[in-house]
Coordinates of C-alpha atoms in Angstrom, one line a residue:
M1 CA -230.6 108.4 -245.5
P2 CA -231.0 107.9 -241.7
R3 CA -233.5 105.1 -241.2
F4 CA -236.1 107.0 -239.2
K5 CA -236.2 109.7 -242.0
A6 CA -236.4 106.8 -244.5
H7 CA -239.5 105.5 -242.7
V8 CA -241.3 108.8 -243.4
A9 CA -240.0 109.1 -246.9
V10 CA -241.3 105.6 -247.8
I11 CA -244.8 106.5 -246.6
E12 CA -244.7 109.8 -248.6
A13 CA -243.5 107.9 -251.7
L14 CA -246.4 105.4 -251.4
Q15 CA -248.9 108.2 -250.9
K16 CA -247.7 110.1 -254.1
K17 CA -248.1 106.9 -256.1
G18 CA -251.5 106.2 -254.7
L19 CA -250.4 102.9 -253.1
Y20 CA -250.7 103.9 -249.4
R21 CA -253.5 101.9 -247.7
G22 CA -253.2 103.4 -244.2
A23 CA -251.4 102.7 -240.9
Q24 CA -252.2 100.2 -238.1
N25 CA -250.4 99.5 -234.8
Y26 CA -249.0 96.0 -234.4
R27 CA -247.4 94.4 -231.3
M28 CA -243.9 93.3 -232.2
N29 CA -240.5 92.7 -230.6
L30 CA -237.9 95.4 -231.4
P31 CA -234.3 94.1 -231.3
L32 CA -232.2 96.5 -229.3
C33 CA -228.4 96.8 -229.2
S34 CA -227.2 95.7 -225.8
R35 CA -224.6 98.5 -225.7
S36 CA -226.1 101.6 -227.4
K37 CA -229.8 100.6 -226.7
D38 CA -230.6 101.6 -230.3
V39 CA -233.0 99.8 -232.5
V40 CA -231.3 97.1 -234.6
E41 CA -232.7 96.9 -238.2
K42 CA -231.8 94.2 -240.6
M43 CA -230.2 95.1 -243.8
I44 CA -230.6 92.7 -246.7
K45 CA -227.4 92.3 -248.8
P46 CA -225.7 89.6 -250.8
Q47 CA -223.9 86.9 -248.8
W48 CA -221.5 84.1 -249.6
Y49 CA -222.8 80.5 -249.2
V50 CA -221.4 77.0 -249.2
N51 CA -223.5 74.2 -250.7
C52 CA -223.4 71.5 -248.0
K53 CA -225.7 68.9 -249.6
S54 CA -223.0 66.4 -250.6
M55 CA -220.7 67.1 -247.7
G56 CA -223.5 66.8 -245.3
M57 CA -224.5 63.4 -246.7
E58 CA -220.9 62.2 -246.3
A59 CA -220.9 63.3 -242.6
L60 CA -224.3 61.6 -242.0
N61 CA -223.1 58.4 -243.6
A62 CA -219.9 58.4 -241.5
A63 CA -222.0 58.1 -238.3
M64 CA -224.6 55.7 -239.9
D65 CA -221.8 53.4 -241.3
G66 CA -219.9 53.2 -238.0
K67 CA -216.9 55.2 -239.1
L68 CA -217.7 57.8 -236.6
E69 CA -218.9 57.0 -233.0
I70 CA -220.8 59.7 -231.1
I71 CA -220.9 59.3 -227.3
P72 CA -223.4 59.4 -225.6
K73 CA -225.3 57.5 -228.4
Q74 CA -228.5 59.4 -228.1
Y75 CA -226.9 62.4 -229.9
T76 CA -226.6 60.3 -233.0
A77 CA -230.3 61.0 -233.6
E78 CA -229.6 64.8 -233.3
W79 CA -226.7 64.4 -235.8
S80 CA -229.1 62.8 -238.3
R81 CA -231.7 65.4 -237.7
W82 CA -229.3 68.3 -238.6
L83 CA -227.7 66.7 -241.6
E84 CA -230.7 65.1 -243.2
S85 CA -232.3 68.6 -243.6
I86 CA -229.1 70.6 -244.1
H87 CA -229.3 74.0 -245.9
D88 CA -226.7 76.0 -247.7
W89 CA -224.3 77.5 -245.2
C90 CA -224.0 81.3 -245.1
I91 CA -220.3 82.0 -244.4
S92 CA -220.4 85.8 -244.7
R93 CA -220.1 87.9 -241.5
Q94 CA -220.0 91.7 -241.3
L95 CA -217.4 92.0 -238.5
W96 CA -214.1 93.8 -238.0
W97 CA -212.3 90.6 -237.2
G98 CA -211.8 87.2 -238.7
H99 CA -210.4 85.8 -241.9
R100 CA -211.3 87.9 -244.9
I101 CA -213.5 86.3 -247.6
P102 CA -211.0 85.2 -250.3
A103 CA -213.0 87.0 -253.0
W104 CA -212.1 90.1 -255.0
Y105 CA -214.5 92.4 -256.9
V106 CA -213.4 93.8 -260.3
T107 CA -214.8 97.3 -261.2
L108 CA -214.3 98.0 -264.9
E109 CA -213.6 101.5 -266.1
D110 CA -216.7 101.4 -268.4
D111 CA -219.1 99.9 -265.8
E112 CA -222.3 101.9 -265.4
L113 CA -222.6 100.9 -261.7
K114 CA -219.5 101.3 -259.6
K115 CA -220.9 100.0 -256.3
L116 CA -219.3 96.9 -254.8
G117 CA -221.1 93.8 -256.0
S118 CA -223.3 95.5 -258.6
Y119 CA -222.5 92.7 -261.1
N120 CA -222.3 89.1 -260.0
D121 CA -220.0 88.1 -262.8
H122 CA -217.3 90.6 -261.6
W123 CA -216.4 88.4 -258.6
I124 CA -213.2 86.4 -258.5
V125 CA -212.5 83.8 -255.8
A126 CA -208.7 83.0 -255.4
R127 CA -206.1 82.0 -252.9
D128 CA -204.5 85.4 -252.7
E129 CA -204.5 88.8 -254.4
K130 CA -201.8 87.9 -256.9
E131 CA -203.8 84.9 -258.1
A132 CA -207.0 87.0 -258.3
L133 CA -205.2 89.7 -260.3
A134 CA -204.0 87.0 -262.8
E135 CA -207.5 85.6 -263.2
A136 CA -209.0 89.1 -263.6
T137 CA -206.4 90.0 -266.3
K138 CA -207.3 86.8 -268.1
R139 CA -211.0 87.2 -267.9
F140 CA -211.2 91.0 -268.8
V141 CA -208.6 91.1 -271.5
G142 CA -207.6 94.6 -272.6
K143 CA -210.0 96.4 -270.2
K144 CA -208.9 98.8 -267.4
F145 CA -210.2 97.8 -264.0
E146 CA -209.7 98.2 -260.3
M147 CA -209.9 95.3 -257.8
C148 CA -210.8 95.2 -254.1
Q149 CA -211.3 92.4 -251.7
D150 CA -214.7 91.8 -250.1
P151 CA -214.8 93.4 -246.7
D152 CA -216.8 90.5 -245.2
V153 CA -215.1 87.9 -243.0
L154 CA -215.6 84.2 -242.9
D155 CA -218.1 82.7 -240.4
T156 CA -216.2 81.7 -237.2
W157 CA -217.4 78.1 -237.5
F158 CA -216.0 78.0 -241.1
S159 CA -212.6 79.1 -239.9
S160 CA -212.6 76.8 -236.8
S161 CA -213.8 73.8 -238.8
L162 CA -210.3 73.7 -240.3
F163 CA -208.8 73.1 -236.9
P164 CA -208.1 69.4 -237.2
L165 CA -206.0 70.1 -240.3
L166 CA -204.4 73.4 -239.5
V167 CA -202.9 72.3 -236.2
L168 CA -201.0 69.6 -238.0
G169 CA -199.5 71.9 -240.7
W170 CA -202.0 71.5 -243.5
P171 CA -202.0 72.3 -246.4
D172 CA -198.3 71.2 -246.3
E173 CA -197.6 67.5 -246.2
T174 CA -196.0 67.6 -242.7
D175 CA -194.8 64.7 -240.6
D176 CA -197.4 65.6 -238.0
L177 CA -200.2 65.5 -240.6
K178 CA -199.1 62.0 -241.8
A179 CA -198.7 60.7 -238.2
F180 CA -201.7 62.2 -236.5
Y181 CA -204.4 62.6 -239.1
P182 CA -207.1 61.4 -238.6
N183 CA -207.2 62.0 -234.8
S184 CA -208.8 59.5 -232.4
V185 CA -211.2 61.4 -230.1
L186 CA -212.8 64.9 -230.1
E187 CA -214.2 66.1 -226.8
T188 CA -216.6 69.0 -226.7
G189 CA -220.0 70.2 -225.6
H190 CA -223.2 68.8 -227.1
D191 CA -224.6 72.2 -227.8
I192 CA -222.2 72.7 -230.8
L193 CA -222.6 69.2 -232.2
F194 CA -223.7 70.7 -235.6
F195 CA -222.2 74.1 -235.4
W196 CA -218.6 72.9 -235.0
V197 CA -218.4 69.1 -235.0
A198 CA -220.4 68.5 -238.2
R199 CA -218.6 71.3 -240.0
M200 CA -215.2 70.0 -239.0
L201 CA -216.2 66.6 -240.3
M202 CA -217.5 68.1 -243.6
L203 CA -214.6 70.4 -244.4
A204 CA -211.8 68.2 -243.1
S205 CA -213.1 65.2 -245.0
K206 CA -213.3 67.3 -248.2
L207 CA -209.9 68.9 -247.8
G208 CA -208.0 66.2 -245.9
G209 CA -209.5 63.2 -247.7
N210 CA -210.6 61.4 -244.5
I211 CA -212.8 62.1 -241.5
P212 CA -210.9 64.1 -238.9
F213 CA -211.6 61.9 -235.8
R214 CA -213.1 58.4 -235.1
K215 CA -215.0 59.2 -231.9
V216 CA -216.8 62.3 -230.5
Y217 CA -217.3 62.6 -226.7
L218 CA -219.9 65.2 -225.8
H219 CA -219.9 66.5 -222.2
P220 CA -222.9 67.9 -220.4
M221 CA -223.3 71.7 -220.1
I222 CA -222.5 73.3 -216.8
R223 CA -225.2 75.3 -215.0
D224 CA -225.5 76.6 -211.5
A225 CA -226.7 74.6 -208.5
H226 CA -230.3 75.5 -209.3
G227 CA -230.1 74.3 -212.9
R228 CA -230.1 77.9 -214.3
K229 CA -228.0 78.8 -217.3
M230 CA -225.0 80.8 -216.2
S231 CA -225.6 84.5 -216.9
K232 CA -223.7 87.7 -216.0
S233 CA -226.9 89.5 -215.2
L234 CA -227.9 86.8 -212.7
G235 CA -224.5 86.8 -211.1
N236 CA -224.3 83.0 -211.2
V237 CA -221.3 82.7 -213.5
I238 CA -218.7 80.4 -211.8
D239 CA -215.1 81.0 -212.7
P240 CA -213.1 77.8 -212.4
I241 CA -210.1 79.8 -211.0
E242 CA -212.3 81.1 -208.2
I243 CA -213.2 77.5 -207.2
I244 CA -209.6 76.4 -207.4
N245 CA -208.1 79.3 -205.4
G246 CA -211.2 80.4 -203.4
I247 CA -212.7 83.9 -203.3
S248 CA -214.5 86.1 -200.8
L249 CA -218.0 87.5 -201.3
D250 CA -216.4 90.9 -201.7
G251 CA -214.2 89.5 -204.4
L252 CA -217.2 88.1 -206.2
H253 CA -218.9 91.5 -206.0
K254 CA -215.7 93.3 -207.3
R255 CA -215.6 91.0 -210.3
L256 CA -219.2 92.0 -211.2
E257 CA -218.4 95.7 -210.7
E258 CA -215.4 95.5 -213.2
G259 CA -217.8 94.3 -215.9
N260 CA -220.2 96.3 -218.0
L261 CA -223.5 95.4 -216.3
D262 CA -226.3 97.8 -216.1
P263 CA -226.7 99.2 -212.6
K264 CA -230.1 97.4 -212.2
E265 CA -228.5 94.1 -213.4
L266 CA -225.6 94.7 -211.1
D267 CA -227.9 94.8 -208.0
V268 CA -229.7 91.6 -209.1
A269 CA -226.4 89.9 -209.7
K270 CA -225.0 90.9 -206.3
A271 CA -228.2 89.7 -204.6
G272 CA -227.9 86.3 -206.3
Q273 CA -224.3 86.0 -205.2
I274 CA -225.3 86.7 -201.6
I275 CA -227.8 83.9 -201.7
D276 CA -225.6 81.3 -203.4
F277 CA -222.2 82.2 -201.9
P278 CA -222.9 84.0 -198.5
H279 CA -219.4 83.2 -197.3
G280 CA -217.7 83.4 -200.7
V281 CA -216.2 80.3 -202.3
A282 CA -213.9 78.1 -200.3
E283 CA -210.6 77.0 -201.8
C284 CA -211.2 73.6 -203.4
G285 CA -208.1 73.0 -205.6
A286 CA -207.9 71.8 -209.2
D287 CA -208.1 68.1 -208.4
A288 CA -211.4 68.4 -206.4
L289 CA -213.0 70.5 -209.2
R290 CA -211.8 68.0 -211.9
F291 CA -213.1 65.0 -209.9
A292 CA -216.4 66.7 -209.2
L293 CA -217.0 67.5 -212.9
I294 CA -216.1 63.9 -213.8
S295 CA -218.6 62.5 -211.2
Y296 CA -221.3 64.8 -212.7
T297 CA -220.9 63.3 -216.2
A298 CA -223.6 60.7 -215.4
Q299 CA -226.1 63.5 -215.9
S300 CA -227.5 63.4 -219.4
G301 CA -227.5 67.0 -220.7
K302 CA -226.5 69.4 -218.0
I303 CA -224.3 69.7 -214.8
N304 CA -226.0 71.5 -211.9
L305 CA -222.7 72.4 -210.3
D306 CA -222.9 72.6 -206.5
I307 CA -219.7 74.1 -204.9
Q308 CA -220.3 72.2 -201.7
R309 CA -220.0 69.0 -203.7
V310 CA -216.6 70.2 -205.0
F311 CA -215.6 71.1 -201.5
G312 CA -216.5 67.6 -200.4
Y313 CA -214.0 66.2 -202.9
R314 CA -211.4 68.5 -201.5
Q315 CA -212.0 66.9 -198.1
W316 CA -211.7 63.5 -199.8
C317 CA -208.3 64.6 -201.0
N318 CA -207.3 65.4 -197.4
K319 CA -208.5 61.9 -196.4
L320 CA -206.4 60.4 -199.1
W321 CA -203.4 62.4 -197.9
N322 CA -203.9 61.4 -194.3
G323 CA -204.4 57.7 -195.4
L324 CA -200.9 57.8 -197.0
R325 CA -199.4 59.4 -193.9
F326 CA -200.9 56.6 -191.8
A327 CA -199.5 54.0 -194.2
M328 CA -196.1 55.5 -194.2
S329 CA -196.1 55.6 -190.4
K330 CA -196.8 51.8 -190.3
Q331 CA -194.3 50.9 -193.0
G332 CA -191.1 52.0 -191.1
E333 CA -188.1 53.8 -192.5
D334 CA -186.4 50.7 -193.8
Y335 CA -189.5 49.2 -195.5
V336 CA -188.8 47.9 -199.0
P337 CA -191.9 47.1 -201.2
P338 CA -192.1 43.6 -202.7
T339 CA -191.6 43.0 -206.4
N340 CA -195.0 41.1 -206.4
I341 CA -197.5 39.9 -203.8
H342 CA -199.1 36.5 -203.5
P343 CA -202.6 36.7 -201.9
E344 CA -202.6 33.0 -200.9
N345 CA -199.8 33.8 -198.3
T346 CA -201.6 36.8 -196.8
C347 CA -204.2 37.4 -194.1
F348 CA -207.9 37.6 -194.7
S349 CA -208.0 41.4 -194.9
C350 CA -205.2 41.4 -197.4
K351 CA -206.9 38.8 -199.6
W352 CA -210.1 40.7 -199.4
I353 CA -208.7 44.1 -200.3
L354 CA -206.6 42.7 -203.2
S355 CA -209.8 41.2 -204.6
V356 CA -211.6 44.5 -204.2
L357 CA -208.7 46.3 -205.8
N358 CA -208.7 44.0 -208.7
K359 CA -212.4 44.5 -209.2
A360 CA -212.0 48.2 -209.0
I361 CA -209.2 48.1 -211.7
S362 CA -211.4 46.0 -214.0
R363 CA -214.4 48.3 -213.4
T364 CA -212.4 51.5 -213.9
V365 CA -210.7 50.3 -217.1
A366 CA -213.9 49.1 -218.5
S367 CA -215.6 52.4 -217.7
L368 CA -212.8 54.5 -219.2
N369 CA -212.9 52.4 -222.4
S370 CA -216.7 53.0 -222.7
Y371 CA -216.4 56.7 -221.7
E372 CA -218.5 56.2 -218.6
F373 CA -216.2 58.5 -216.5
S374 CA -218.5 58.9 -213.5
D375 CA -218.6 55.1 -213.0
A376 CA -214.8 55.0 -213.1
A377 CA -214.6 57.4 -210.1
S378 CA -214.6 55.0 -207.2
T379 CA -212.5 54.4 -204.0
F380 CA -211.8 51.6 -201.7
C381 CA -208.6 52.0 -199.6
D382 CA -210.2 53.7 -196.5
V383 CA -212.0 50.4 -195.6
F384 CA -208.7 48.5 -195.8
I385 CA -206.8 51.0 -193.7
E386 CA -209.5 50.5 -190.9
A387 CA -209.4 46.7 -191.2
I388 CA -205.6 46.4 -190.7
K389 CA -205.3 48.8 -187.8
P390 CA -205.6 45.9 -185.1
Y391 CA -202.4 44.3 -186.5
F392 CA -200.4 47.4 -185.8
A393 CA -202.2 48.5 -182.6
A394 CA -200.8 45.4 -180.9
G395 CA -197.3 46.8 -181.1
D396 CA -194.7 44.0 -181.6
D397 CA -197.1 41.3 -180.5
P398 CA -195.6 38.1 -182.2
A399 CA -199.1 36.7 -182.7
F400 CA -199.7 39.3 -185.4
A401 CA -196.1 39.4 -186.9
S402 CA -197.2 37.6 -190.1
E403 CA -200.3 39.7 -190.5
R404 CA -198.3 42.9 -190.0
S405 CA -195.9 41.9 -192.7
S406 CA -198.5 40.9 -195.3
A407 CA -200.6 44.0 -194.4
R408 CA -197.6 46.3 -195.0
D409 CA -197.1 44.8 -198.5
A410 CA -200.8 44.8 -199.4
L411 CA -201.1 48.4 -198.1
W412 CA -198.2 49.5 -200.3
V413 CA -199.7 47.7 -203.4
C414 CA -203.1 49.2 -202.8
L415 CA -201.7 52.7 -202.4
E416 CA -199.3 52.6 -205.3
T417 CA -201.9 50.9 -207.6
G418 CA -204.7 53.1 -206.4
L419 CA -202.7 56.3 -207.0
R420 CA -202.0 55.2 -210.6
L421 CA -205.7 54.3 -211.0
L422 CA -206.8 57.7 -209.7
H423 CA -204.2 59.8 -211.5
P424 CA -206.2 60.8 -214.6
F425 CA -208.9 62.1 -212.3
M426 CA -206.7 63.8 -209.7
P427 CA -203.3 64.4 -211.4
F428 CA -201.8 66.8 -208.8
V429 CA -202.4 65.1 -205.5
T430 CA -201.6 61.6 -206.9
E431 CA -198.3 62.8 -208.3
E432 CA -197.3 64.4 -205.0
L433 CA -198.3 61.3 -203.0
W434 CA -196.8 58.8 -205.4
Q435 CA -193.4 60.6 -205.2
R436 CA -193.4 59.9 -201.4
L437 CA -193.9 56.2 -201.7
P438 CA -190.8 54.0 -201.3
A439 CA -189.6 52.4 -204.5
V440 CA -189.3 48.7 -205.2
E441 CA -185.8 47.4 -204.6
G442 CA -183.9 46.7 -207.8
C443 CA -186.4 48.5 -210.1
T444 CA -185.7 51.8 -211.9
R445 CA -188.2 54.3 -210.6
K446 CA -190.1 56.4 -213.2
E447 CA -189.6 60.1 -213.0
S448 CA -193.3 60.7 -212.8
I449 CA -196.5 58.8 -212.2
M450 CA -197.6 60.0 -215.6
L451 CA -194.9 57.8 -217.2
C452 CA -196.1 54.7 -215.4
E453 CA -198.3 52.1 -216.9
Y454 CA -202.0 52.3 -216.1
P455 CA -203.1 49.5 -213.8
A456 CA -204.5 46.3 -215.3
P457 CA -206.3 43.4 -213.5
V458 CA -203.9 40.8 -212.0
E459 CA -204.7 37.2 -212.5
G460 CA -205.2 35.4 -209.1
W461 CA -206.2 38.5 -207.1
T462 CA -209.9 38.3 -207.6
N463 CA -211.6 36.0 -205.2
E464 CA -215.4 35.4 -205.2
R465 CA -215.5 33.7 -201.7
A466 CA -218.9 34.3 -200.0
E467 CA -217.2 35.3 -196.7
Y468 CA -215.9 38.5 -198.3
D469 CA -219.4 39.6 -199.2
L470 CA -220.7 38.4 -195.8
V471 CA -218.2 40.5 -193.8
E472 CA -218.8 43.6 -196.0
S473 CA -222.6 43.2 -195.8
T474 CA -222.5 42.7 -192.0
V475 CA -220.4 45.8 -191.5
K476 CA -222.7 47.9 -193.6
C477 CA -225.7 46.6 -191.8
I478 CA -224.2 47.4 -188.3
R479 CA -223.2 50.9 -189.3
S480 CA -226.6 51.6 -190.8
L481 CA -228.3 50.2 -187.7
R482 CA -226.1 52.3 -185.4
A483 CA -226.8 55.5 -187.4
D484 CA -230.6 54.7 -187.5
V485 CA -230.9 54.1 -183.7
L486 CA -228.3 56.5 -182.2
G487 CA -227.5 59.0 -185.0
K488 CA -224.1 60.6 -184.7
S489 CA -224.2 61.5 -181.0
T490 CA -222.6 58.3 -179.6
K491 CA -218.9 57.7 -180.5
G492 CA -218.2 54.8 -178.1
R493 CA -218.1 51.2 -179.2
L494 CA -221.2 49.1 -178.6
P495 CA -221.6 45.3 -178.1
A496 CA -223.5 43.4 -180.8
F497 CA -225.1 39.9 -181.2
A498 CA -225.3 37.9 -184.4
I499 CA -228.1 35.3 -184.7
C500 CA -227.2 32.9 -187.5
T501 CA -227.1 29.4 -188.9
D502 CA -224.2 26.9 -188.1
E503 CA -222.5 27.6 -191.4
V504 CA -222.6 31.3 -191.1
A505 CA -221.7 31.2 -187.4
E506 CA -218.4 29.6 -188.3
M507 CA -217.5 32.3 -190.8
M508 CA -218.6 35.1 -188.4
R509 CA -216.4 33.8 -185.6
S510 CA -213.4 33.4 -187.9
H511 CA -213.7 37.1 -189.0
E512 CA -214.8 38.5 -185.7
L513 CA -211.8 40.9 -185.5
E514 CA -212.4 42.5 -188.9
I515 CA -216.1 43.0 -188.2
M516 CA -215.5 44.5 -184.8
T517 CA -212.9 46.8 -186.1
L518 CA -214.8 48.0 -189.2
A519 CA -218.2 48.3 -187.4
S520 CA -216.7 50.0 -184.2
L521 CA -218.0 47.2 -181.9
S522 CA -216.7 46.5 -178.3
S523 CA -217.7 42.8 -178.7
L524 CA -219.5 40.5 -181.1
N525 CA -221.4 37.5 -179.6
V526 CA -222.3 34.9 -182.2
L527 CA -225.4 32.9 -181.4
L528 CA -227.2 30.0 -183.2
S529 CA -230.7 30.3 -184.6
G530 CA -233.2 28.3 -182.7
T531 CA -230.7 27.4 -179.9
N532 CA -229.8 30.7 -178.2
E533 CA -232.4 33.2 -176.9
I534 CA -232.9 36.4 -178.9
P535 CA -231.6 39.4 -176.9
A536 CA -234.5 41.5 -175.5
G537 CA -234.9 45.2 -176.2
C538 CA -232.2 45.4 -178.8
P539 CA -232.7 47.0 -182.2
F540 CA -231.9 44.7 -185.0
E541 CA -231.3 44.5 -188.8
T542 CA -231.5 41.5 -191.1
V543 CA -228.3 40.9 -193.2
N544 CA -229.8 37.9 -195.0
E545 CA -232.1 35.0 -194.3
N546 CA -229.3 33.3 -192.4
L547 CA -228.0 36.2 -190.3
I548 CA -229.6 38.9 -188.1
I549 CA -227.6 41.5 -186.2
Y550 CA -228.7 42.9 -182.8
L551 CA -227.1 46.0 -181.3
K552 CA -227.1 46.3 -177.5
V553 CA -227.6 50.0 -176.5
V554 CA -227.4 51.7 -173.1
Q555 CA -230.6 51.6 -171.1
G556 CA -232.6 54.8 -171.7
S557 CA -230.6 55.9 -174.7
V558 CA -233.4 54.8 -177.0
D559 CA -237.0 56.1 -176.8
A560 CA -239.0 52.9 -176.4
E561 CA -242.3 54.4 -177.7
A562 CA -240.6 55.8 -180.7
E563 CA -238.8 52.5 -181.3
R564 CA -242.2 50.6 -181.2
E565 CA -243.7 53.1 -183.7
K566 CA -240.7 52.7 -185.9
L567 CA -241.0 48.9 -185.8
K568 CA -244.8 49.1 -186.5
N569 CA -244.1 51.3 -189.6
K570 CA -241.3 49.0 -190.7
M571 CA -243.5 45.9 -190.5
A572 CA -246.2 47.7 -192.5
E573 CA -243.7 48.6 -195.2
I574 CA -242.2 45.1 -195.4
Q575 CA -245.7 43.6 -195.5
K576 CA -246.5 45.9 -198.4
Q577 CA -243.3 44.9 -200.3
H578 CA -244.1 41.3 -199.6
E579 CA -247.6 41.5 -201.0
K580 CA -246.4 43.4 -204.1
L581 CA -243.6 40.9 -204.8
T582 CA -245.9 37.9 -204.2
K583 CA -248.4 39.3 -206.7
I584 CA -245.7 39.7 -209.3
M585 CA -244.4 36.2 -208.8
S586 CA -247.9 34.6 -208.9
A587 CA -248.9 36.4 -212.1
S588 CA -249.9 34.4 -215.1
G589 CA -246.9 33.6 -217.3
Y590 CA -244.3 34.6 -214.7
Q591 CA -242.4 31.3 -214.9
E592 CA -242.4 31.3 -218.7
K593 CA -241.7 35.0 -219.5
V594 CA -239.5 36.3 -216.7
P595 CA -235.7 35.4 -217.1
S596 CA -234.4 32.8 -214.6
R597 CA -231.9 35.3 -213.2
I598 CA -234.6 37.7 -212.2
Q599 CA -236.8 34.9 -210.8
E600 CA -233.9 33.9 -208.6
D601 CA -233.4 37.5 -207.4
N602 CA -237.1 37.8 -206.6
A603 CA -237.1 34.5 -204.7
A604 CA -234.1 35.7 -202.6
K605 CA -235.9 39.0 -201.9
L606 CA -239.1 37.3 -200.9
A607 CA -237.2 35.0 -198.5
K608 CA -235.5 38.0 -196.9
L609 CA -238.8 39.8 -196.5
E610 CA -240.4 36.8 -194.9
Q611 CA -237.5 36.5 -192.5
D612 CA -237.8 40.2 -191.6
L613 CA -241.5 39.7 -190.9
R614 CA -240.8 36.7 -188.6
N615 CA -238.2 38.7 -186.7
L616 CA -240.4 41.7 -186.3
K617 CA -243.3 39.5 -185.0
C618 CA -240.9 38.0 -182.4
R619 CA -240.3 41.5 -181.1

């Protein structure tokens, strides 16, 4: 009977039996079919279930006993929450596609009820129809019957939970199954931790005799730049191919029109695209998209994907490409890379960059091993390329012959090692660039960078000398000061002064060339504290308690009144920080309770703040 007529018939039947108590309106949510817009009414019918109590406990214990590691660790609590209160699993689905339920219903000739499923003891579960027929013949001896398979299909999660086994040839004892089961790592989204991951572990353990993987890495869910869930009706769905290849705004609109959106939803979606992508999506390439997604993994549960950030990494790829072109132009056509490089025989910049490279290798490998992929995405070679330019800018000047030679070798090592380090994050551009590098003489070159060993730290490269940190800190300080005072309007080189102690002055003078080059200075005048007069009218920045940098700017290029106001605000902020830190350090129990390392850091911060205050008062 059609359901709306059934509604009336039910009321009439109740009235005839004297059970009808009246009608009353209630506010309720009516489920509607998204396509037909018809009311969806639930139909109660028998379903197939799997008892998950024992399997769920095994899966729970696997994580609790350390056999299974879930990354990030906070999802272990969610794993426990699901499995501790697990219910029977309904595996029946009334769909037209999927694996049919392996159950056959036997209808006996003398059955009073002929409807499918009328008698629960007439069901036979078997591997195939032949096996089911044999079982039915055995169970209903001498009786005539007909047999049909249940039209329901298995739950998609049930079918897909067999994935770790089926891809290796199970249930046959294949060589792949013996070699690769259990797997090592599963990577998937955290939203299906229970729906897929737990069910894979339950069924694969039951059927395969062991947990299917040792680690589970759960990535964040991708949303749009505003943090909204991607939805066709909002028009904020981002197709990876459109980011890789680029697409116009008209192209985005056309994709929406080819879908099945309601006209009103189509207008909303188009309006959303105009706001988010007024000029369409620029071509970014696969490497930039891959690197952007990796850098986003530091976010806990979701990725608010900003296309401009992806495009920024495309520009970074261009920078990498140009850096290699510069390197090749300085190497010369006959350059042959060294078999190995010895830092002790190289210039300061080479020692410095090899130490930085070694630290980057250690940090990247450690981050990859701990699945902290965003921390592994780091770079370093652009600083080195700037630092060695003076050695090549002097042409064939014999004064820099040794530096040029060591710089060529260190540059090749940095590029070759850096490309291998970066390859898992940007596979395409690194392969292309690596193929262009000259090969080491006497060594058989691999066909692809993919076949090369991943970099490992080299003993003797890391150097913790204080002057490395001093040069880097000074350069950062000058660049920050320049940007703060002049912004990006002035491209010319400016003179600078360094007021420092005797010990620091010696290091500053010995590395004057590197600092001038990296900080874009025309000159660097090193002066002694308490001996030389502080330059008047120069903006300054404190590097540490032993070193202050002053930048000499063109007269009139800085607003004096604005600069005084800025200094006033800066002094107030430093005074506030000084008072706060002093209060912390003088608190009761500070010496006994606070770790010595933190006490040392606080003492250094306090000394720097006091030095900053003295410098500002002198102004």
